[in-house]
Amino acid sequence: MNMRKSVPVAIVLSLAALAGGALLYRHLAANTTSEPVSAAAPAVNFITLDGRTLSLASLHGHWVLINFWASWCAPCIDELPNFVRAQDQYSGLGLKVIGPALDEADAVRPMLARFKINYPVTADFASGDLAMRAFGNDKGALPFTVLIDPDGFIVERNLGGLSSDELDGLLQRHLGKS
Amino acid sequence: MLLIRWLGTAALGIVLSASARPFERLSSTDDLLPAAQAFSLLPVEYHDHHLHLSWNIAPGYYLYRQRIRVEVLAPSRVGLQAIRLPQGIAHVDEHFGSVQIYRELLDADVPTIGPLNAPLRLRVSYQGCADAGVCYPPQTVVQTIRR
């Protein structure tokens, strides 16, 4: 076989091997809870209600749970206490919760006190919506929650409310028991 | 050669698909409609000093009565009276108290004030949710009515 013929064959064989490996990885990931298939999180910055810039990159090395919400969204308000508890309960395992609100600051501030929110919250519709879509929520609906691993990979995305048990299950699956 | 190209493309497709899609929890939210399809506002009509608004609300979705607004953007000489909405479905919400919601079809009527002899630009906003347990951000639609 001359070189001109062998190069494309080698490329195809390499791609086939890669594809096989990827399929095997996907199969294993789908059948275990340890390391699901993941995608790199987009580089996003949040401006918190107290005016600080919080970049996702600065949280590298932590588990990051981003909960997109709004005061006009009843299912979002339902699950706020679960995120407050998660921040308390899993901070020892390196969890950082962030709560970008697609909302106005005046509507969000009373919620901080009402639910004793213990994690950074932002209130900007446009940037929150943009970030949410960058994380793959093409419906634009809320609530939407993303879990990012310490290496900066998205390991869970959830559109819709998470009960206390569901959130616990999700965090235990990835972080372990608190 | 064709086979080789096909195999190459297929293999690349599998690699990209396997590496780009994050793990996702399956739920009833998988088939959610975009907001514009869930709450479809038909073209606003004008007859006899009244604006007529109609929404087609997809099954499994609802609009909040108190979050429906209609405003005139231009011309400024045209005003609007309060929107007339039908009785909605009573809905008690833990966070928002007693509210009314609409499902399926919603017709509303807004009496206008002043002569309408130029195109009327309106801004209509509304907000709703899906029974699947998600809510959509307030939707804003601008329509121009030409007589």
mmCIF file of C-alpha atoms in Angstrom:
data_model
loop_
_atom_site.group_PDB
_atom_site.id
_atom_site.type_symbol
_atom_site.label_atom_id
_atom_site.label_comp_id
_atom_site.label_asym_id
_atom_site.label_seq_id
_atom_site.Cartn_x
_atom_site.Cartn_y
_atom_site.Cartn_z
ATOM 1 C CA MET A 1 0.000 0.000 0.000
ATOM 2 C CA ASN A 2 1.489 3.336 -0.995
ATOM 3 C CA MET A 3 1.497 6.447 1.203
ATOM 4 C CA ARG A 4 -1.306 8.210 -0.696
ATOM 5 C CA LYS A 5 -3.682 5.333 0.042
ATOM 6 C CA SER A 6 -2.537 4.591 3.566
ATOM 7 C CA VAL A 7 -3.017 8.120 4.997
ATOM 8 C CA PRO A 8 -6.835 8.264 4.568
ATOM 9 C CA VAL A 9 -7.136 4.699 5.863
ATOM 10 C CA ALA A 10 -5.100 5.601 8.906
ATOM 11 C CA ILE A 11 -7.301 8.669 9.512
ATOM 12 C CA VAL A 12 -10.468 6.591 9.249
ATOM 13 C CA LEU A 13 -9.075 3.928 11.570
ATOM 14 C CA SER A 14 -8.086 6.601 14.098
ATOM 15 C CA LEU A 15 -11.537 8.189 13.940
ATOM 16 C CA ALA A 16 -13.189 4.789 14.278
ATOM 17 C CA ALA A 17 -11.019 4.036 17.308
ATOM 18 C CA LEU A 18 -11.902 7.415 18.798
ATOM 19 C CA ALA A 19 -15.590 6.823 18.103
ATOM 20 C CA GLY A 20 -15.404 3.384 19.687
ATOM 21 C CA GLY A 21 -13.671 4.826 22.723
ATOM 22 C CA ALA A 22 -16.201 7.620 23.022
ATOM 23 C CA LEU A 23 -19.113 5.185 22.737
ATOM 24 C CA LEU A 24 -17.574 2.912 25.361
ATOM 25 C CA TYR A 25 -16.994 5.916 27.633
ATOM 26 C CA ARG A 26 -20.582 7.028 27.122
ATOM 27 C CA HIS A 27 -21.842 3.537 27.851
ATOM 28 C CA LEU A 28 -19.798 3.285 31.035
ATOM 29 C CA ALA A 29 -20.767 6.802 32.112
ATOM 30 C CA ALA A 30 -24.443 6.067 31.600
ATOM 31 C CA ASN A 31 -24.212 2.982 33.771
ATOM 32 C CA THR A 32 -22.211 4.371 36.648
ATOM 33 C CA THR A 33 -22.754 7.352 38.888
ATOM 34 C CA SER A 34 -19.124 8.267 39.314
ATOM 35 C CA GLU A 35 -18.186 10.144 36.149
ATOM 36 C CA PRO A 36 -20.984 10.988 33.740
ATOM 37 C CA VAL A 37 -20.233 12.428 30.314
ATOM 38 C CA SER A 38 -19.529 16.111 30.639
ATOM 39 C CA ALA A 39 -18.944 19.318 28.691
ATOM 40 C CA ALA A 40 -16.821 22.297 29.645
ATOM 41 C CA ALA A 41 -18.788 25.065 31.366
ATOM 42 C CA PRO A 42 -18.900 28.368 29.472
ATOM 43 C CA ALA A 43 -16.806 31.237 30.830
ATOM 44 C CA VAL A 44 -19.387 33.470 32.482
ATOM 45 C CA ASN A 45 -19.199 36.302 34.982
ATOM 46 C CA PHE A 46 -21.901 37.340 37.391
ATOM 47 C CA ILE A 47 -22.327 40.734 39.097
ATOM 48 C CA THR A 48 -23.711 40.042 42.542
ATOM 49 C CA LEU A 49 -26.299 42.224 44.266
ATOM 50 C CA ASP A 50 -23.548 43.791 46.377
ATOM 51 C CA GLY A 51 -21.656 44.801 43.216
ATOM 52 C CA ARG A 52 -18.905 42.150 43.190
ATOM 53 C CA THR A 53 -17.857 40.410 39.981
ATOM 54 C CA LEU A 54 -17.974 36.671 40.381
ATOM 55 C CA SER A 55 -16.336 34.768 37.559
ATOM 56 C CA LEU A 56 -16.975 31.077 37.181
ATOM 57 C CA ALA A 57 -13.258 30.633 36.494
ATOM 58 C CA SER A 58 -12.468 31.942 39.996
ATOM 59 C CA LEU A 59 -14.391 28.981 41.451
ATOM 60 C CA HIS A 60 -12.218 26.406 39.697
ATOM 61 C CA GLY A 61 -11.462 23.653 42.212
ATOM 62 C CA HIS A 62 -14.949 23.849 43.760
ATOM 63 C CA TRP A 63 -18.177 22.132 42.948
ATOM 64 C CA VAL A 64 -20.441 24.921 41.691
ATOM 65 C CA LEU A 65 -24.225 24.694 41.740
ATOM 66 C CA ILE A 66 -25.863 27.447 39.689
ATOM 67 C CA ASN A 67 -29.577 27.927 40.241
ATOM 68 C CA PHE A 68 -31.228 30.298 37.758
ATOM 69 C CA TRP A 69 -34.444 31.670 39.264
ATOM 70 C CA ALA A 70 -36.803 34.667 39.541
ATOM 71 C CA SER A 71 -39.284 36.156 41.984
ATOM 72 C CA TRP A 72 -42.107 35.753 39.410
ATOM 73 C CA CYS A 73 -41.500 31.984 39.205
ATOM 74 C CA ALA A 74 -43.369 30.004 41.862
ATOM 75 C CA PRO A 75 -41.471 26.706 41.304
ATOM 76 C CA CYS A 76 -38.237 28.681 41.727
ATOM 77 C CA ILE A 77 -39.350 30.066 45.077
ATOM 78 C CA ASP A 78 -40.448 26.588 46.164
ATOM 79 C CA GLU A 79 -36.934 25.244 45.837
ATOM 80 C CA LEU A 80 -34.965 28.186 47.309
ATOM 81 C CA PRO A 81 -34.862 26.652 50.834
ATOM 82 C CA ASN A 82 -33.307 23.510 49.319
ATOM 83 C CA PHE A 83 -30.390 25.494 47.917
ATOM 84 C CA VAL A 84 -29.908 27.368 51.200
ATOM 85 C CA ARG A 85 -29.735 24.036 53.016
ATOM 86 C CA ALA A 86 -27.433 22.540 50.366
ATOM 87 C CA GLN A 87 -24.993 25.436 50.738
ATOM 88 C CA ASP A 88 -24.924 24.827 54.510
ATOM 89 C CA GLN A 89 -24.754 21.079 54.311
ATOM 90 C CA TYR A 90 -22.273 20.594 51.471
ATOM 91 C CA SER A 91 -19.909 23.553 51.921
ATOM 92 C CA GLY A 92 -17.496 21.185 53.695
ATOM 93 C CA LEU A 93 -17.322 19.166 50.472
ATOM 94 C CA GLY A 94 -16.395 22.257 48.482
ATOM 95 C CA LEU A 95 -19.834 23.283 47.212
ATOM 96 C CA LYS A 96 -20.437 26.886 46.132
ATOM 97 C CA VAL A 97 -24.011 27.828 45.224
ATOM 98 C CA ILE A 98 -24.743 30.824 42.971
ATOM 99 C CA GLY A 99 -28.246 32.191 42.336
ATOM 100 C CA PRO A 100 -28.528 34.324 39.184
ATOM 101 C CA ALA A 101 -32.033 35.834 39.090
ATOM 102 C CA LEU A 102 -33.660 36.827 35.795
ATOM 103 C CA ASP A 103 -35.257 39.665 37.629
ATOM 104 C CA GLU A 104 -34.928 43.165 39.067
ATOM 105 C CA ALA A 105 -32.856 43.852 42.163
ATOM 106 C CA ASP A 106 -35.833 45.388 43.993
ATOM 107 C CA ALA A 107 -37.826 42.194 43.544
ATOM 108 C CA VAL A 108 -34.942 39.957 44.581
ATOM 109 C CA ARG A 109 -33.694 41.767 47.702
ATOM 110 C CA PRO A 110 -36.713 40.938 49.917
ATOM 111 C CA MET A 111 -36.229 37.262 49.045
ATOM 112 C CA LEU A 112 -32.707 37.260 50.469
ATOM 113 C CA ALA A 113 -34.021 38.027 53.938
ATOM 114 C CA ARG A 114 -37.189 35.953 53.618
ATOM 115 C CA PHE A 115 -35.288 32.771 52.749
ATOM 116 C CA LYS A 116 -32.029 33.636 54.559
ATOM 117 C CA ILE A 117 -30.142 33.087 51.313
ATOM 118 C CA ASN A 118 -26.545 32.242 52.193
ATOM 119 C CA TYR A 119 -24.943 32.343 48.715
ATOM 120 C CA PRO A 120 -24.223 35.044 46.114
ATOM 121 C CA VAL A 121 -27.267 36.220 44.173
ATOM 122 C CA THR A 122 -27.374 38.340 41.043
ATOM 123 C CA ALA A 123 -30.322 40.214 39.552
ATOM 124 C CA ASP A 124 -30.066 41.044 35.879
ATOM 125 C CA PHE A 125 -32.457 39.662 33.334
ATOM 126 C CA ALA A 126 -30.335 40.057 30.205
ATOM 127 C CA SER A 127 -27.074 38.625 31.519
ATOM 128 C CA GLY A 128 -28.872 35.868 33.450
ATOM 129 C CA ASP A 129 -30.795 34.829 30.346
ATOM 130 C CA LEU A 130 -27.625 34.869 28.255
ATOM 131 C CA ALA A 131 -25.742 32.739 30.799
ATOM 132 C CA MET A 132 -28.637 30.297 31.103
ATOM 133 C CA ARG A 133 -28.713 29.790 27.345
ATOM 134 C CA ALA A 134 -24.922 29.373 27.279
ATOM 135 C CA PHE A 135 -25.435 26.493 29.713
ATOM 136 C CA GLY A 136 -27.825 24.871 27.236
ATOM 137 C CA ASN A 137 -31.288 26.016 28.340
ATOM 138 C CA ASP A 138 -32.712 26.891 24.944
ATOM 139 C CA LYS A 139 -36.295 27.081 26.287
ATOM 140 C CA GLY A 140 -35.549 30.073 28.503
ATOM 141 C CA ALA A 141 -37.786 28.614 31.231
ATOM 142 C CA LEU A 142 -37.099 28.528 34.963
ATOM 143 C CA PRO A 143 -35.997 27.121 37.342
ATOM 144 C CA PHE A 144 -32.816 25.822 35.752
ATOM 145 C CA THR A 145 -29.938 24.308 37.700
ATOM 146 C CA VAL A 146 -26.448 23.325 36.629
ATOM 147 C CA LEU A 147 -23.795 21.426 38.591
ATOM 148 C CA ILE A 148 -20.173 22.029 37.589
ATOM 149 C CA ASP A 149 -17.340 19.843 38.822
ATOM 150 C CA PRO A 150 -14.031 21.137 40.280
ATOM 151 C CA ASP A 151 -12.409 20.808 36.834
ATOM 152 C CA GLY A 152 -14.978 23.135 35.284
ATOM 153 C CA PHE A 153 -17.138 20.534 33.535
ATOM 154 C CA ILE A 154 -20.926 20.495 33.557
ATOM 155 C CA VAL A 155 -22.044 17.233 35.115
ATOM 156 C CA GLU A 156 -25.784 17.896 35.588
ATOM 157 C CA ARG A 157 -28.369 20.171 34.072
ATOM 158 C CA ASN A 158 -31.931 20.260 35.308
ATOM 159 C CA LEU A 159 -34.844 22.228 33.923
ATOM 160 C CA GLY A 160 -37.636 22.347 36.509
ATOM 161 C CA GLY A 161 -37.813 22.299 40.288
ATOM 162 C CA LEU A 162 -35.730 20.022 42.467
ATOM 163 C CA SER A 163 -37.243 18.686 45.656
ATOM 164 C CA SER A 164 -35.087 18.464 48.743
ATOM 165 C CA ASP A 165 -34.590 14.719 48.168
ATOM 166 C CA GLU A 166 -33.801 15.152 44.488
ATOM 167 C CA LEU A 167 -31.201 17.813 45.197
ATOM 168 C CA ASP A 168 -29.674 15.666 47.945
ATOM 169 C CA GLY A 169 -29.548 12.693 45.585
ATOM 170 C CA LEU A 170 -27.869 14.740 42.890
ATOM 171 C CA LEU A 171 -25.259 16.184 45.252
ATOM 172 C CA GLN A 172 -24.552 12.877 46.986
ATOM 173 C CA ARG A 173 -24.087 11.201 43.635
ATOM 174 C CA HIS A 174 -21.328 13.633 42.716
ATOM 175 C CA LEU A 175 -19.911 15.055 45.954
ATOM 176 C CA GLY A 176 -20.575 12.163 48.285
ATOM 177 C CA LYS A 177 -22.434 12.320 51.591
ATOM 178 C CA SER A 178 -22.112 15.542 53.561
ATOM 179 C CA MET B 1 -13.324 6.195 -1.635
ATOM 180 C CA LEU B 2 -16.996 7.055 -1.058
ATOM 181 C CA LEU B 3 -17.195 4.417 1.670
ATOM 182 C CA ILE B 4 -14.083 5.801 3.323
ATOM 183 C CA ARG B 5 -15.564 9.331 3.288
ATOM 184 C CA TRP B 6 -18.843 8.047 4.718
ATOM 185 C CA LEU B 7 -17.077 6.096 7.473
ATOM 186 C CA GLY B 8 -14.950 9.130 8.319
ATOM 187 C CA THR B 9 -17.974 11.423 8.553
ATOM 188 C CA ALA B 10 -19.942 8.911 10.612
ATOM 189 C CA ALA B 11 -17.056 8.338 13.001
ATOM 190 C CA LEU B 12 -16.509 12.066 13.455
ATOM 191 C CA GLY B 13 -20.224 12.572 14.069
ATOM 192 C CA ILE B 14 -20.231 9.900 16.767
ATOM 193 C CA VAL B 15 -17.160 11.406 18.449
ATOM 194 C CA LEU B 16 -18.637 14.919 18.467
ATOM 195 C CA SER B 17 -22.017 13.735 19.698
ATOM 196 C CA ALA B 18 -20.460 11.677 22.489
ATOM 197 C CA SER B 19 -18.162 14.425 23.705
ATOM 198 C CA ALA B 20 -20.428 17.476 23.414
ATOM 199 C CA ARG B 21 -23.627 16.368 25.132
ATOM 200 C CA PRO B 22 -23.643 16.665 28.895
ATOM 201 C CA PHE B 23 -25.483 14.224 31.104
ATOM 202 C CA GLU B 24 -29.080 15.284 31.498
ATOM 203 C CA ARG B 25 -31.838 14.082 33.740
ATOM 204 C CA LEU B 26 -34.873 13.054 31.798
ATOM 205 C CA SER B 27 -38.094 14.654 32.919
ATOM 206 C CA SER B 28 -41.421 15.866 31.627
ATOM 207 C CA THR B 29 -39.773 19.189 30.773
ATOM 208 C CA ASP B 30 -38.009 17.577 27.809
ATOM 209 C CA ASP B 31 -40.817 18.448 25.410
ATOM 210 C CA LEU B 32 -41.450 21.994 26.589
ATOM 211 C CA LEU B 33 -42.597 24.450 23.977
ATOM 212 C CA PRO B 34 -40.865 27.765 23.395
ATOM 213 C CA ALA B 35 -42.824 30.594 25.062
ATOM 214 C CA ALA B 36 -44.029 31.975 21.719
ATOM 215 C CA GLN B 37 -45.724 28.644 20.944
ATOM 216 C CA ALA B 38 -46.966 28.003 24.472
ATOM 217 C CA PHE B 39 -48.677 31.425 24.598
ATOM 218 C CA SER B 40 -49.470 32.449 21.050
ATOM 219 C CA LEU B 41 -50.740 36.033 20.799
ATOM 220 C CA LEU B 42 -52.740 36.511 17.590
ATOM 221 C CA PRO B 43 -52.577 39.814 15.667
ATOM 222 C CA VAL B 44 -54.425 42.480 17.644
ATOM 223 C CA GLU B 45 -57.567 43.766 15.919
ATOM 224 C CA TYR B 46 -59.264 47.151 16.170
ATOM 225 C CA HIS B 47 -63.027 47.638 15.788
ATOM 226 C CA ASP B 48 -65.338 50.369 17.050
ATOM 227 C CA HIS B 49 -62.857 51.997 19.419
ATOM 228 C CA HIS B 50 -61.865 48.682 20.934
ATOM 229 C CA LEU B 51 -58.731 46.572 20.682
ATOM 230 C CA HIS B 52 -59.324 42.843 20.633
ATOM 231 C CA LEU B 53 -56.592 40.557 21.823
ATOM 232 C CA SER B 54 -56.605 36.766 21.640
ATOM 233 C CA TRP B 55 -54.179 34.171 22.888
ATOM 234 C CA ASN B 56 -54.007 30.497 22.017
ATOM 235 C CA ILE B 57 -52.620 28.829 25.101
ATOM 236 C CA ALA B 58 -51.230 25.353 24.473
ATOM 237 C CA PRO B 59 -52.580 22.434 26.577
ATOM 238 C CA GLY B 60 -50.613 22.143 29.807
ATOM 239 C CA TYR B 61 -49.735 25.847 29.955
ATOM 240 C CA TYR B 62 -51.400 28.829 31.628
ATOM 241 C CA LEU B 63 -51.177 32.625 31.767
ATOM 242 C CA TYR B 64 -51.472 34.744 34.908
ATOM 243 C CA ARG B 65 -54.297 37.300 34.742
ATOM 244 C CA GLN B 66 -52.467 39.937 36.767
ATOM 245 C CA ARG B 67 -49.432 39.831 34.479
ATOM 246 C CA ILE B 68 -51.202 40.861 31.289
ATOM 247 C CA ARG B 69 -50.493 44.450 30.215
ATOM 248 C CA VAL B 70 -51.253 46.492 27.099
ATOM 249 C CA GLU B 71 -49.612 49.887 26.457
ATOM 250 C CA VAL B 72 -49.640 52.351 23.583
ATOM 251 C CA LEU B 73 -46.182 53.224 22.292
ATOM 252 C CA ALA B 74 -47.388 55.603 19.581
ATOM 253 C CA PRO B 75 -49.151 57.847 18.761
ATOM 254 C CA SER B 76 -49.255 59.474 22.185
ATOM 255 C CA ARG B 77 -52.695 61.051 21.566
ATOM 256 C CA VAL B 78 -54.292 57.604 21.747
ATOM 257 C CA GLY B 79 -55.024 56.324 25.237
ATOM 258 C CA LEU B 80 -56.323 53.039 26.581
ATOM 259 C CA GLN B 81 -58.889 52.264 29.209
ATOM 260 C CA ALA B 82 -58.392 49.331 31.569
ATOM 261 C CA ILE B 83 -58.130 45.940 29.897
ATOM 262 C CA ARG B 84 -61.287 43.825 30.122
ATOM 263 C CA LEU B 85 -60.441 40.231 30.857
ATOM 264 C CA PRO B 86 -62.861 37.341 31.433
ATOM 265 C CA GLN B 87 -63.158 35.608 34.753
ATOM 266 C CA GLY B 88 -60.167 33.312 35.066
ATOM 267 C CA ILE B 89 -59.656 30.027 36.837
ATOM 268 C CA ALA B 90 -59.085 30.537 40.559
ATOM 269 C CA HIS B 91 -55.633 29.389 41.529
ATOM 270 C CA VAL B 92 -54.177 29.518 45.013
ATOM 271 C CA ASP B 93 -50.450 29.871 45.002
ATOM 272 C CA GLU B 94 -48.369 29.481 48.152
ATOM 273 C CA HIS B 95 -46.231 32.465 47.201
ATOM 274 C CA PHE B 96 -48.561 34.712 45.203
ATOM 275 C CA GLY B 97 -51.811 34.081 47.138
ATOM 276 C CA SER B 98 -55.168 33.871 45.327
ATOM 277 C CA VAL B 99 -54.669 34.533 41.636
ATOM 278 C CA GLN B 100 -56.515 33.820 38.416
ATOM 279 C CA ILE B 101 -55.098 31.970 35.463
ATOM 280 C CA TYR B 102 -56.189 31.314 31.898
ATOM 281 C CA ARG B 103 -55.929 28.146 29.846
ATOM 282 C CA GLU B 104 -56.701 27.285 26.202
ATOM 283 C CA LEU B 105 -58.246 30.413 24.634
ATOM 284 C CA LEU B 106 -58.179 33.905 26.070
ATOM 285 C CA ASP B 107 -59.976 36.875 24.543
ATOM 286 C CA ALA B 108 -59.512 40.357 25.960
ATOM 287 C CA ASP B 109 -60.830 43.757 25.045
ATOM 288 C CA VAL B 110 -59.361 47.225 25.564
ATOM 289 C CA PRO B 111 -61.432 50.366 24.850
ATOM 290 C CA THR B 112 -59.366 53.103 23.213
ATOM 291 C CA ILE B 113 -59.516 56.834 23.915
ATOM 292 C CA GLY B 114 -59.013 59.369 21.145
ATOM 293 C CA PRO B 115 -59.091 59.170 17.353
ATOM 294 C CA LEU B 116 -57.180 56.411 15.650
ATOM 295 C CA ASN B 117 -56.221 57.807 12.258
ATOM 296 C CA ALA B 118 -52.599 56.647 12.152
ATOM 297 C CA PRO B 119 -50.893 53.288 12.724
ATOM 298 C CA LEU B 120 -51.049 52.324 16.390
ATOM 299 C CA ARG B 121 -48.016 50.725 18.005
ATOM 300 C CA LEU B 122 -48.834 48.580 21.004
ATOM 301 C CA ARG B 123 -46.745 46.738 23.535
ATOM 302 C CA VAL B 124 -48.386 43.647 25.009
ATOM 303 C CA SER B 125 -46.790 41.771 27.873
ATOM 304 C CA TYR B 126 -47.837 38.584 29.611
ATOM 305 C CA GLN B 127 -46.337 35.813 31.694
ATOM 306 C CA GLY B 128 -47.189 32.205 32.268
ATOM 307 C CA CYS B 129 -46.049 28.774 33.306
ATOM 308 C CA ALA B 130 -46.301 25.112 32.345
ATOM 309 C CA ASP B 131 -47.926 22.402 34.423
ATOM 310 C CA ALA B 132 -44.620 20.532 34.095
ATOM 311 C CA GLY B 133 -43.305 22.879 36.816
ATOM 312 C CA VAL B 134 -41.483 25.650 34.984
ATOM 313 C CA CYS B 135 -42.307 29.281 34.300
ATOM 314 C CA TYR B 136 -41.421 31.484 31.364
ATOM 315 C CA PRO B 137 -40.054 35.001 31.693
ATOM 316 C CA PRO B 138 -42.475 37.846 30.956
ATOM 317 C CA GLN B 139 -43.054 37.972 27.211
ATOM 318 C CA THR B 140 -43.239 41.325 25.435
ATOM 319 C CA VAL B 141 -44.673 41.639 21.943
ATOM 320 C CA VAL B 142 -44.876 44.870 19.932
ATOM 321 C CA GLN B 143 -47.561 45.010 17.262
ATOM 322 C CA THR B 144 -48.584 47.734 14.832
ATOM 323 C CA ILE B 145 -52.238 48.087 13.913
ATOM 324 C CA ARG B 146 -52.936 49.784 10.609
ATOM 325 C CA ARG B 147 -56.436 50.954 9.777
#
